[in-house]
Coordinates of C-alpha atoms in Angstrom, one line a residue:
M1289 CA 33.6 -17.8 -9.1
A1290 CA 34.9 -18.1 -5.6
S1291 CA 37.1 -21.1 -4.8
K1292 CA 36.3 -23.7 -2.2
P1293 CA 37.6 -23.1 1.3
D1294 CA 40.9 -24.5 2.4
S1295 CA 40.1 -27.9 3.9
K1296 CA 42.9 -27.8 6.5
R1297 CA 41.8 -24.3 7.7
A1298 CA 38.1 -25.4 7.7
T1299 CA 38.9 -28.2 10.2
L1300 CA 40.2 -25.8 12.8
K1301 CA 37.3 -24.4 14.7
M1302 CA 37.5 -20.6 15.2
K1303 CA 38.1 -19.5 18.8
R1304 CA 35.3 -17.6 20.4
A1305 CA 37.4 -14.6 21.3
D1306 CA 38.6 -14.2 17.7
Y1307 CA 35.1 -14.7 16.5
M1308 CA 33.5 -12.1 18.8
K1309 CA 36.2 -9.5 17.9
E1310 CA 35.6 -9.8 14.2
L1311 CA 31.9 -10.1 14.6
R1312 CA 31.7 -6.7 16.3
K1313 CA 33.7 -5.1 13.5
L1314 CA 31.3 -6.5 10.9
Q1315 CA 28.2 -5.6 12.9
A1316 CA 29.5 -2.0 13.0
E1317 CA 29.7 -2.1 9.2
L1318 CA 26.2 -3.4 9.1
C1319 CA 25.1 -0.3 11.0
H1320 CA 26.7 1.9 8.4
L1321 CA 25.0 -0.2 5.7
Q1322 CA 21.7 0.3 7.5
A1323 CA 22.0 4.1 7.5
W1324 CA 23.0 4.1 3.8
V1325 CA 20.1 1.8 2.8
K1326 CA 17.6 4.0 4.7
H1327 CA 19.1 7.2 3.3
N1328 CA 19.1 6.1 -0.3
G1329 CA 15.8 4.2 -0.2
I1330 CA 17.4 0.9 -1.2
R1331 CA 15.3 -2.3 -1.5
A1332 CA 16.9 -5.7 -1.0
I1333 CA 15.9 -9.3 -0.4
V1334 CA 18.2 -11.8 1.2
V1335 CA 17.2 -15.4 1.0
F1336 CA 18.6 -18.1 3.3
E1337 CA 18.2 -21.7 2.4
G1338 CA 19.9 -25.0 3.3
R1339 CA 19.3 -28.3 5.0
D1340 CA 17.8 -28.5 8.5
A1341 CA 20.5 -27.6 11.1
A1342 CA 22.6 -25.9 8.5
G1343 CA 22.8 -22.8 10.7
K1344 CA 20.4 -20.4 9.0
G1345 CA 18.9 -19.0 12.2
G1346 CA 22.2 -18.3 13.9
T1347 CA 23.6 -16.6 10.8
I1348 CA 20.5 -14.4 10.5
R1349 CA 20.7 -13.5 14.2
A1350 CA 24.4 -12.5 13.8
I1351 CA 23.3 -10.2 11.0
T1352 CA 20.3 -8.6 12.7
E1353 CA 21.6 -8.5 16.3
R1354 CA 22.8 -4.9 16.3
V1355 CA 20.6 -3.3 13.6
S1356 CA 17.0 -2.0 13.5
P1357 CA 14.2 -4.5 12.7
R1358 CA 12.5 -1.7 10.8
V1359 CA 15.3 -1.8 8.3
F1360 CA 16.5 -5.4 8.5
R1361 CA 13.1 -7.2 8.5
T1362 CA 13.3 -11.0 9.1
V1363 CA 10.5 -13.1 7.6
A1364 CA 10.0 -16.7 8.7
L1365 CA 6.6 -17.8 7.4
P1366 CA 4.7 -20.7 9.0
A1367 CA 3.0 -23.5 7.0
P1368 CA 0.4 -22.0 4.6
S1369 CA -3.2 -21.8 5.6
D1370 CA -5.9 -23.3 3.5
R1371 CA -6.6 -19.9 2.0
E1372 CA -2.9 -19.4 1.2
K1373 CA -2.8 -22.8 -0.4
S1374 CA -5.4 -21.6 -2.9
Q1375 CA -3.4 -18.5 -3.9
M1376 CA -0.7 -18.2 -6.5
Y1377 CA 2.3 -19.9 -4.9
L1378 CA 4.5 -16.8 -4.5
Q1379 CA 1.7 -14.6 -3.4
R1380 CA 2.2 -14.9 0.3
Y1381 CA 5.9 -14.2 0.0
M1382 CA 5.3 -11.1 -2.1
N1383 CA 3.3 -9.6 0.7
H1384 CA 6.5 -9.2 2.6
F1385 CA 8.7 -7.7 -0.1
P1386 CA 10.6 -4.6 0.9
A1387 CA 9.6 -1.0 0.6
A1388 CA 12.2 1.8 0.2
G1389 CA 14.9 1.7 2.9
E1390 CA 14.4 -2.0 3.8
I1391 CA 16.3 -5.2 3.6
V1392 CA 14.0 -8.2 4.0
I1393 CA 15.7 -11.4 5.1
F1394 CA 13.7 -14.6 4.4
D1395 CA 14.5 -17.5 6.8
R1396 CA 13.4 -20.0 4.2
S1397 CA 11.5 -18.6 1.2
W1398 CA 9.6 -19.6 -1.9
Y1399 CA 12.4 -22.2 -2.3
N1400 CA 10.5 -24.4 0.1
R1401 CA 8.9 -25.8 -3.0
A1402 CA 12.3 -26.8 -4.4
G1403 CA 13.3 -28.5 -1.1
V1404 CA 11.1 -29.7 1.7
E1405 CA 7.8 -29.6 -0.3
Y1406 CA 9.3 -31.7 -3.1
V1407 CA 11.3 -34.1 -0.9
M1408 CA 8.5 -34.7 1.6
G1409 CA 5.7 -35.0 -1.0
F1410 CA 3.9 -31.7 -0.1
C1411 CA 3.7 -30.8 -3.8
T1412 CA 3.3 -32.7 -6.9
K1413 CA 6.2 -33.4 -9.4
E1414 CA 4.4 -31.2 -11.9
E1415 CA 4.2 -28.3 -9.3
H1416 CA 7.9 -28.8 -8.6
R1417 CA 8.8 -28.7 -12.3
R1418 CA 6.7 -25.6 -12.9
F1419 CA 8.3 -23.9 -10.0
L1420 CA 11.8 -24.5 -11.3
Q1421 CA 10.7 -23.3 -14.7
L1422 CA 9.0 -20.1 -13.6
C1423 CA 11.2 -19.1 -10.6
P1424 CA 14.0 -17.6 -12.7
V1425 CA 11.5 -15.6 -14.7
V1426 CA 9.9 -14.2 -11.5
E1427 CA 13.3 -13.4 -10.0
N1428 CA 14.2 -11.6 -13.2
Y1429 CA 11.1 -9.4 -12.7
I1430 CA 12.1 -8.8 -9.1
A1431 CA 15.6 -7.6 -10.2
D1432 CA 14.2 -5.5 -13.0
G1433 CA 11.8 -3.9 -10.5
G1434 CA 14.8 -2.5 -8.6
I1435 CA 15.0 -5.0 -5.8
Q1436 CA 18.4 -6.5 -5.2
L1437 CA 18.1 -10.2 -4.6
I1438 CA 20.8 -12.1 -2.7
K1439 CA 20.6 -15.8 -2.2
Y1440 CA 22.6 -18.0 0.2
W1441 CA 22.7 -21.8 0.4
L1442 CA 24.2 -23.0 3.7
E1443 CA 26.0 -26.3 3.0
V1444 CA 26.4 -28.4 6.1
G1445 CA 28.1 -31.8 6.0
D1446 CA 26.6 -35.2 6.9
E1447 CA 28.5 -35.7 10.1
E1448 CA 28.0 -32.2 11.3
Q1449 CA 24.3 -32.3 10.7
K1450 CA 24.1 -35.6 12.6
R1451 CA 26.0 -34.0 15.5
R1452 CA 23.7 -31.0 15.6
F1453 CA 20.6 -33.1 15.5
E1454 CA 21.9 -35.3 18.4
A1455 CA 22.6 -32.1 20.4
R1456 CA 19.0 -30.9 19.8
I1457 CA 17.7 -34.3 21.1
T1458 CA 19.7 -34.3 24.3
D1459 CA 20.1 -30.6 25.2
P1460 CA 16.9 -29.2 26.8
L1461 CA 18.0 -25.7 25.7
R1462 CA 18.0 -26.8 22.1
Q1463 CA 15.0 -29.2 22.0
W1464 CA 12.7 -26.4 20.8
K1465 CA 14.7 -26.4 17.6
L1466 CA 13.4 -29.9 16.7
S1467 CA 10.6 -29.7 14.2
A1468 CA 8.3 -32.4 12.7
M1469 CA 10.5 -32.3 9.6
D1470 CA 13.9 -32.7 11.2
L1471 CA 14.1 -36.4 11.7
P1472 CA 12.5 -37.4 8.4
S1473 CA 14.8 -35.0 6.6
R1474 CA 17.8 -36.7 8.2
S1475 CA 16.7 -40.0 6.7
K1476 CA 16.4 -38.4 3.3
W1477 CA 19.9 -37.0 2.9
Y1478 CA 20.4 -37.9 -0.7
E1479 CA 16.9 -36.9 -1.7
Y1480 CA 17.6 -33.4 -0.4
S1481 CA 21.0 -33.5 -2.2
R1482 CA 19.3 -34.2 -5.5
A1483 CA 16.7 -31.6 -4.9
R1484 CA 19.4 -29.1 -4.1
D1485 CA 21.2 -30.0 -7.3
M1486 CA 18.1 -29.5 -9.4
M1487 CA 17.4 -26.2 -7.7
L1488 CA 20.8 -24.9 -8.4
E1489 CA 20.8 -26.0 -12.0
A1490 CA 17.5 -24.3 -12.7
T1491 CA 17.8 -21.1 -10.6
D1492 CA 21.5 -20.2 -10.3
T1493 CA 21.2 -17.3 -12.8
D1494 CA 23.2 -14.2 -13.7
H1495 CA 20.4 -11.9 -12.3
A1496 CA 19.9 -13.9 -9.1
P1497 CA 23.0 -16.2 -8.5
W1498 CA 23.2 -18.6 -5.5
N1499 CA 26.1 -18.1 -3.1
I1500 CA 27.2 -21.4 -1.4
L1501 CA 28.2 -20.9 2.2
P1502 CA 30.0 -23.9 3.9
S1503 CA 28.6 -23.9 7.4
D1504 CA 30.2 -26.8 9.3
D1505 CA 32.0 -24.1 11.3
K1506 CA 29.2 -21.8 12.4
R1507 CA 31.4 -19.0 13.5
R1508 CA 33.4 -18.8 10.2
A1509 CA 30.2 -19.2 8.3
R1510 CA 28.5 -16.2 10.0
L1511 CA 31.6 -14.0 9.5
N1512 CA 32.0 -15.0 5.9
C1513 CA 28.3 -14.4 5.2
I1514 CA 28.3 -10.9 6.7
R1515 CA 31.4 -9.9 4.9
H1516 CA 30.0 -11.2 1.6
L1517 CA 26.7 -9.4 2.3
L1518 CA 28.4 -6.1 2.9
N1519 CA 30.3 -6.5 -0.3
Q1520 CA 27.1 -6.7 -2.3
F1521 CA 26.3 -3.0 -1.7
P1522 CA 28.4 0.1 -2.7
Y1523 CA 27.6 1.6 0.7
E1524 CA 29.4 4.4 2.4
K1525 CA 29.1 6.2 5.7
V1526 CA 26.2 8.5 5.8
P1527 CA 26.9 11.8 7.8
A1528 CA 24.9 11.6 11.0
E1529 CA 23.2 14.6 12.6
E1530 CA 24.8 15.8 15.8
V1531 CA 22.7 14.7 18.7
K1532 CA 22.6 16.6 22.0
L1533 CA 20.9 15.3 25.1
P1534 CA 18.5 17.9 26.5
K1535 CA 18.7 19.0 30.1
R1536 CA 16.0 17.7 32.4
S1537 CA 13.4 20.3 33.3
K1538 CA 13.0 21.1 37.0
E1539 CA 9.5 22.4 36.5
G1540 CA 6.9 20.4 38.5
A1541 CA 9.7 18.5 40.3
Y1542 CA 8.7 16.1 43.1
D1543 CA 10.0 12.9 44.7
D1544 CA 8.9 10.5 41.9
T1545 CA 10.6 7.5 43.7
A1546 CA 8.7 7.9 46.9
S1547 CA 5.4 7.8 45.0
L1548 CA 6.1 4.1 44.1
S1549 CA 6.1 3.1 47.7
G1550 CA 3.7 0.2 48.4
R1551 CA 3.6 -1.0 44.8
N1552 CA 4.5 -4.5 43.8
F1553 CA 8.2 -4.9 42.9
V1554 CA 9.9 -7.8 41.3
P1555 CA 11.9 -9.7 44.0
Q1556 CA 15.6 -9.0 43.7
H1557 CA 17.1 -12.5 43.7
Y1558 CA 20.3 -11.4 41.8

């Protein structure tokens, strides 16, 4: 089991230049992983959970920024429709499970039932109990079916979550991040903590263990997550075919810039 991060080191925010340098290295490795996954028909699911403002979205963006969305597919489902509410609970998530050569990233997942649905009263206590009972069984079937399941819990501290919420309220560039659940979730800190503890107790299994990611320092969290994710696969560089840019044919040549004269152009303000 990994040890907790050094508290003194964690209090020193990582400099942006150091972060960007390391991020580019790791993103290059993600490109190698992508080619290997596609070449070998690998199927994997990566689940991101955590409190509101824990940094899930930013971490997922750091992972997917330089790779193909056809290989690294991000799934962020809205609230279920009336029809979906009548289905088996996991059914709408299974529709997005990976085919060969895909890594599916769930920005929140079926674990909504263990967190926000339970704390905010969107499911009954019996539904919550049944979920915690059956979830490890279902995840065992997923693993037995050949899908690698990797689960991350982003753990943000009380003061840091408060700071991020305040930034969302005052910064117009971040206000879109505020959801109807954000402020109520802030007032239910300990309810979420207890829900987290019950979830970990029931679903932290050998076949689908939880990986706790301290996320008060977003930059360190993203780098640590990517490095850990890379280490979950025995990938290696896949030999790439040599690519040659073909020469442009002169057949049928004409002044294809002049033919645009008189069309509507975007004003060049910059």
